[in-house]
Each structure stands twice: as structure tokens, then as C-alpha cells.
PDB file of C-alpha atoms in Angstrom:
ATOM      1  CA  MET L1012     229.280 186.329  64.643  1.00 49.00           C
ATOM      2  CA  LYS L1013     227.344 189.196  63.023  1.00 47.00           C
ATOM      3  CA  TYR L1014     228.335 187.767  59.682  1.00 53.00           C
ATOM      4  CA  LEU L1015     226.849 184.369  60.555  1.00 48.00           C
ATOM      5  CA  LEU L1016     223.619 186.004  61.697  1.00 44.00           C
ATOM      6  CA  PHE L1017     223.481 187.917  58.415  1.00 50.00           C
ATOM      7  CA  LEU L1018     224.107 184.700  56.467  1.00 49.00           C
ATOM      8  CA  SER L1019     221.345 182.950  58.425  1.00 49.00           C
ATOM      9  CA  PHE L1020     218.984 185.794  57.586  1.00 48.00           C
ATOM     10  CA  LEU L1021     220.142 185.582  53.997  1.00 47.00           C
ATOM     11  CA  LEU L1022     219.388 181.883  53.857  1.00 47.00           C
ATOM     12  CA  LEU L1023     215.862 182.506  55.109  1.00 44.00           C
ATOM     13  CA  ILE L1024     215.306 185.190  52.477  1.00 46.00           C
ATOM     14  CA  THR L1025     216.683 183.102  49.608  1.00 48.00           C
ATOM     15  CA  CYS L1026     214.515 180.144  50.567  1.00 48.00           C
ATOM     16  CA  ASN L1027     211.401 182.200  49.821  1.00 44.00           C
ATOM     17  CA  ASP L1028     209.720 182.024  46.427  1.00 41.00           C
ATOM     18  CA  LYS L1029     211.932 183.761  43.865  1.00 42.00           C
ATOM     19  CA  ASN L1030     209.009 185.097  41.859  1.00 39.00           C
ATOM     20  CA  SER L1031     209.311 188.759  42.766  1.00 38.00           C
ATOM     21  CA  ASN L1032     205.995 189.796  41.250  1.00 38.00           C
ATOM     22  CA  GLU L1033     203.937 187.802  43.712  1.00 37.00           C
ATOM     23  CA  LEU L1034     203.479 188.556  47.371  1.00 35.00           C
ATOM     24  CA  THR L1035     205.385 186.278  49.679  1.00 35.00           C
ATOM     25  CA  GLU L1036     204.168 185.379  53.124  1.00 35.00           C
ATOM     26  CA  LYS L1037     207.011 186.009  55.571  1.00 35.00           C
ATOM     27  CA  SER L1038     205.534 184.667  58.804  1.00 33.00           C
ATOM     28  CA  SER L1039     202.458 183.136  60.303  1.00 34.00           C
ATOM     29  CA  ASP L1040     201.000 186.547  61.142  1.00 39.00           C
ATOM     30  CA  SER L1041     200.687 187.317  57.394  1.00 40.00           C
ATOM     31  CA  ILE L1042     203.359 189.955  56.939  1.00 43.00           C
ATOM     32  CA  LYS L1043     203.718 190.392  53.179  1.00 43.00           C
ATOM     33  CA  ILE L1044     206.898 191.443  51.386  1.00 41.00           C
ATOM     34  CA  THR L1045     206.923 192.601  47.785  1.00 50.00           C
ATOM     35  CA  LYS L1046     209.782 193.360  45.442  1.00 55.00           C
ATOM     36  CA  GLU L1047     209.233 197.044  46.032  1.00 61.00           C
ATOM     37  CA  GLU L1048     209.775 196.562  49.768  1.00 66.00           C
ATOM     38  CA  ASN L1049     213.084 194.759  49.306  1.00 71.00           C
ATOM     39  CA  PRO L1050     215.765 197.422  48.716  1.00 71.00           C
ATOM     40  CA  TYR L1051     218.350 194.756  47.943  1.00 71.00           C
ATOM     41  CA  MET L1052     216.302 193.472  44.995  1.00 82.00           C
ATOM     42  CA  THR L1053     215.967 197.037  43.742  1.00 85.00           C
ATOM     43  CA  ASN L1054     219.704 197.590  44.270  1.00 85.00           C
ATOM     44  CA  TYR L1055     220.540 194.340  42.484  1.00 88.00           C
ATOM     45  CA  GLU L1056     218.439 195.315  39.469  1.00 90.00           C
ATOM     46  CA  ASN L1057     220.008 198.798  39.278  1.00 90.00           C
ATOM     47  CA  LYS L1058     222.662 198.045  36.645  1.00 94.00           C
ATOM     48  CA  GLU L1059     224.519 201.352  37.031  1.00 95.00           C
ATOM     49  CA  ARG L1060     224.792 200.986  40.814  1.00 94.00           C
ATOM     50  CA  LYS L1061     225.817 197.354  40.528  1.00 95.00           C
ATOM     51  CA  LYS L1062     228.520 198.139  37.945  1.00 96.00           C
ATOM     52  CA  LYS L1063     229.927 201.044  39.972  1.00 97.00           C
ATOM     53  CA  LEU L1064     230.090 199.016  43.191  1.00 97.00           C
ATOM     54  CA  LEU L1065     231.683 196.023  41.492  1.00 97.00           C
ATOM     55  CA  ASP L1066     234.175 198.197  39.590  1.00 97.00           C
ATOM     56  CA  ASP L1067     235.119 199.989  42.802  1.00 97.00           C
ATOM     57  CA  ALA L1068     235.534 196.677  44.585  1.00 97.00           C
ATOM     58  CA  ILE L1069     237.397 194.686  41.951  1.00 97.00           C
ATOM     59  CA  ILE L1070     239.425 197.447  40.308  1.00 97.00           C
ATOM     60  CA  LYS L1071     240.086 199.738  43.270  1.00 97.00           C
ATOM     61  CA  GLY L1072     239.913 197.223  46.123  1.00 97.00           C
ATOM     62  CA  ASP L1073     237.091 199.109  47.872  1.00 98.00           C
ATOM     63  CA  THR L1074     235.975 196.745  50.638  1.00 97.00           C
ATOM     64  CA  LEU L1075     232.840 198.744  51.470  1.00 98.00           C
ATOM     65  CA  ALA L1076     231.694 198.563  47.839  1.00 97.00           C
ATOM     66  CA  TYR L1077     232.406 194.829  47.934  1.00 98.00           C
ATOM     67  CA  GLN L1078     230.319 194.363  51.076  1.00 97.00           C
ATOM     68  CA  GLU L1079     227.415 196.363  49.614  1.00 95.00           C
ATOM     69  CA  SER L1080     227.532 194.263  46.460  1.00 96.00           C
ATOM     70  CA  PHE L1081     227.601 191.055  48.500  1.00 96.00           C
ATOM     71  CA  LYS L1082     224.481 192.160  50.365  1.00 94.00           C
ATOM     72  CA  ASP L1083     222.681 193.121  47.153  1.00 92.00           C
ATOM     73  CA  PHE L1084     223.448 189.826  45.444  1.00 93.00           C
ATOM     74  CA  SER L1085     222.797 187.607  48.435  1.00 91.00           C
ATOM     75  CA  VAL L1086     219.581 189.079  49.792  1.00 89.00           C
ATOM     76  CA  SER L1087     218.110 189.365  46.296  1.00 88.00           C
ATOM     77  CA  GLY L1088     218.696 185.631  45.823  1.00 86.00           C
ATOM     78  CA  HIS L1089     221.597 185.873  43.358  1.00 90.00           C
ATOM     79  CA  LEU L1090     224.453 184.726  45.550  1.00 90.00           C
ATOM     80  CA  GLN L1091     225.703 182.141  43.053  1.00 91.00           C
ATOM     81  CA  GLU L1092     226.313 184.958  40.563  1.00 94.00           C
ATOM     82  CA  PHE L1093     228.582 186.661  43.101  1.00 96.00           C
ATOM     83  CA  LEU L1094     231.112 183.813  43.151  1.00 95.00           C
ATOM     84  CA  TYR L1095     233.151 185.331  40.317  1.00 96.00           C
ATOM     85  CA  TYR L1096     233.431 188.659  42.162  1.00 97.00           C
ATOM     86  CA  SER L1097     234.349 187.093  45.489  1.00 97.00           C
ATOM     87  CA  LEU L1098     237.125 185.136  43.757  1.00 96.00           C
ATOM     88  CA  LYS L1099     238.417 188.244  41.990  1.00 97.00           C
ATOM     89  CA  MET L1100     238.347 190.303  45.190  1.00 98.00           C
ATOM     90  CA  ALA L1101     240.091 187.560  47.165  1.00 97.00           C
ATOM     91  CA  LYS L1102     242.831 186.973  44.635  1.00 95.00           C
ATOM     92  CA  ASN L1103     243.349 190.539  43.386  1.00 97.00           C
ATOM     93  CA  HIS L1104     243.197 192.270  46.773  1.00 97.00           C
ATOM     94  CA  ASN L1105     243.907 189.470  49.247  1.00 97.00           C
ATOM     95  CA  TYR L1106     240.716 190.335  51.132  1.00 98.00           C
ATOM     96  CA  SER L1107     239.875 187.890  53.929  1.00 97.00           C
ATOM     97  CA  ASP L1108     236.100 188.462  53.747  1.00 97.00           C
ATOM     98  CA  ALA L1109     236.164 187.609  50.039  1.00 98.00           C
ATOM     99  CA  TYR L1110     238.052 184.386  50.773  1.00 97.00           C
ATOM    100  CA  PHE L1111     235.411 183.470  53.350  1.00 97.00           C
ATOM    101  CA  ASP L1112     232.555 184.427  51.002  1.00 97.00           C
ATOM    102  CA  THR L1113     234.065 182.221  48.296  1.00 95.00           C
ATOM    103  CA  TYR L1114     234.177 179.327  50.759  1.00 94.00           C
ATOM    104  CA  TYR L1115     230.586 179.991  51.786  1.00 94.00           C
ATOM    105  CA  ILE L1116     229.234 180.272  48.229  1.00 93.00           C
ATOM    106  CA  LEU L1117     231.065 177.143  47.045  1.00 91.00           C
ATOM    107  CA  ASN L1118     229.687 175.132  49.958  1.00 88.00           C
ATOM    108  CA  LEU L1119     226.196 176.500  49.461  1.00 87.00           C
ATOM    109  CA  LEU L1120     226.221 175.651  45.755  1.00 82.00           C
ATOM    110  CA  ASN L1121     227.734 172.230  46.329  1.00 74.00           C
ATOM    111  CA  ASN L1122     225.150 171.369  48.965  1.00 71.00           C
ATOM    112  CA  GLN L1123     222.249 172.631  46.853  1.00 72.00           C
ATOM    113  CA  ASN L1124     223.391 170.843  43.706  1.00 70.00           C
ATOM    114  CA  GLY L1125     224.872 167.736  45.284  1.00 66.00           C
ATOM    115  CA  PHE L1126     228.224 168.216  43.552  1.00 64.00           C
ATOM    116  CA  ILE L1127     230.349 167.449  46.572  1.00 67.00           C
ATOM    117  CA  SER L1128     233.496 165.716  45.375  1.00 74.00           C
ATOM    118  CA  GLU L1129     236.743 165.517  47.300  1.00 78.00           C
ATOM    119  CA  LYS L1130     238.211 168.127  44.951  1.00 81.00           C
ATOM    120  CA  ASP L1131     235.268 170.479  45.669  1.00 78.00           C
ATOM    121  CA  LYS L1132     235.722 170.040  49.415  1.00 83.00           C
ATOM    122  CA  ASN L1133     239.428 170.767  49.169  1.00 86.00           C
ATOM    123  CA  GLU L1134     238.878 173.847  47.048  1.00 89.00           C
ATOM    124  CA  SER L1135     236.361 175.356  49.440  1.00 90.00           C
ATOM    125  CA  LEU L1136     238.519 174.382  52.428  1.00 93.00           C
ATOM    126  CA  PHE L1137     241.456 176.215  50.822  1.00 95.00           C
ATOM    127  CA  TYR L1138     239.449 179.466  50.771  1.00 96.00           C
ATOM    128  CA  LEU L1139     238.303 178.943  54.359  1.00 96.00           C
ATOM    129  CA  LEU L1140     241.865 178.349  55.529  1.00 96.00           C
ATOM    130  CA  LYS L1141     243.173 181.398  53.643  1.00 96.00           C
ATOM    131  CA  SER L1142     240.549 183.514  55.367  1.00 97.00           C
ATOM    132  CA  TYR L1143     241.365 181.941  58.740  1.00 96.00           C
ATOM    133  CA  GLU L1144     245.090 182.553  58.278  1.00 96.00           C
ATOM    134  CA  MET L1145     244.306 186.218  57.624  1.00 97.00           C
ATOM    135  CA  GLY L1146     242.436 186.463  60.939  1.00 96.00           C
ATOM    136  CA  ASN L1147     238.855 186.551  59.643  1.00 96.00           C
ATOM    137  CA  SER L1148     236.479 186.115  62.603  1.00 95.00           C
ATOM    138  CA  ASN L1149     233.884 184.124  60.628  1.00 96.00           C
ATOM    139  CA  ALA L1150     236.574 181.743  59.424  1.00 95.00           C
ATOM    140  CA  LYS L1151     237.838 181.332  63.005  1.00 95.00           C
ATOM    141  CA  TYR L1152     234.336 180.378  64.103  1.00 95.00           C
ATOM    142  CA  LYS L1153     233.973 177.840  61.277  1.00 95.00           C
ATOM    143  CA  ILE L1154     237.473 176.402  61.828  1.00 94.00           C
ATOM    144  CA  ASN L1155     236.572 175.969  65.475  1.00 93.00           C
ATOM    145  CA  ASP L1156     233.594 173.817  64.438  1.00 92.00           C
ATOM    146  CA  LEU L1157     235.458 171.829  61.796  1.00 91.00           C
ATOM    147  CA  PHE L1158     238.751 171.214  63.568  1.00 91.00           C
ATOM    148  CA  ILE L1159     239.251 172.482  67.107  1.00 87.00           C
ATOM    149  CA  LYS L1160     236.080 171.000  68.625  1.00 86.00           C
ATOM    150  CA  LYS L1161     236.952 167.660  67.022  1.00 88.00           C
ATOM    151  CA  ASN L1162     240.572 167.799  68.258  1.00 86.00           C
ATOM    152  CA  LYS L1163     241.851 167.796  64.675  1.00 90.00           C
ATOM    153  CA  LYS L1164     244.966 169.598  63.528  1.00 90.00           C
ATOM    154  CA  ILE L1165     244.252 172.687  61.444  1.00 91.00           C
ATOM    155  CA  PRO L1166     245.965 172.281  58.058  1.00 90.00           C
ATOM    156  CA  ASN L1167     247.817 175.060  56.299  1.00 91.00           C
ATOM    157  CA  SER L1168     246.206 176.420  53.124  1.00 90.00           C
ATOM    158  CA  SER L1169     249.452 175.911  51.185  1.00 87.00           C
ATOM    159  CA  ILE L1170     249.167 172.163  51.703  1.00 85.00           C
ATOM    160  CA  ILE L1171     245.705 172.074  50.120  1.00 80.00           C
ATOM    161  CA  ASN L1172     246.292 174.219  47.074  1.00 63.00           C
TER     162      ASN L1172
END
């Protein structure tokens, strides 16, 4: 549930104007946020930090480094660039959060770009089911919405891939 709240917050942040040099109005009471006030943008632009975190995540399987990287990419508005790393982390280290993140990013990109084919749906569903089968709480919540509430049978990921 915390993950979904974070993703909701992330969606609000990424919907703001991506021009980081201008002030962005955050709410009706005129709270202004600049690039300097967004540590995730600063973290994202720090190439040494980004490389170290991603190397630790992908090469060593460091889940905390992965989560930090995910936050940096997503809150700075670069989530689509993180897809490669979520796929690598999922496949190389069988990490349930990375499977769920891959599902989330694919759906987000497909919805934004309108590229929703049956093959795209199946691919993203595969990653959701893999995460669900590994016991990921966010995947359980999403599976509940997609299948259980609609009295549909939950497929096995091996059938889809």
C-alpha cells in the first residue's frame, strides 16, 4: 500500500512541468518548488551516484540501491529510462519489486503513448504475475483489482510468457 501511495505521489510530481529551471506552482496556496529543492532531481543528475547505485543493484543485486535508483529516476521525471534497469534487476536477481516496477512502467508508457496492443498487455501482465507469484504486496493489490474482484481466475505467468 505504501508503494501505491508513493507511485501516486510520483505521478503527481511527473505531471508537473518538466522544465527544471522555472518555478513550478505546487498547490493553490502558491508553494513553489525549484530544481534545487528537489533532492531526487539532484540525485538523478549526479552521474557518479547514479552509476554506483545502478552498478550495486544490477551487478551485486543490492535491493536498497535499486530502490534508491527507482526513487531518483521516478521523482525526477525519468521513469521511462528506468525500464532497462528494472528488467535487468528482475531477470538477473529475480527481485519481485523489479518485476512489479517493470509492469508499472510498461503500463504507464503504454497508456501515455497509446501503444496498447494485446502483446503489450500480455507482456506487462507477465511481469505483474511474476511479482504476484513471488508474494509482492503491490502485485497482490493489483491482482485483486484485475482478477479477484471480477471473479476471474488468476492465470499463471508461465502460460503468458
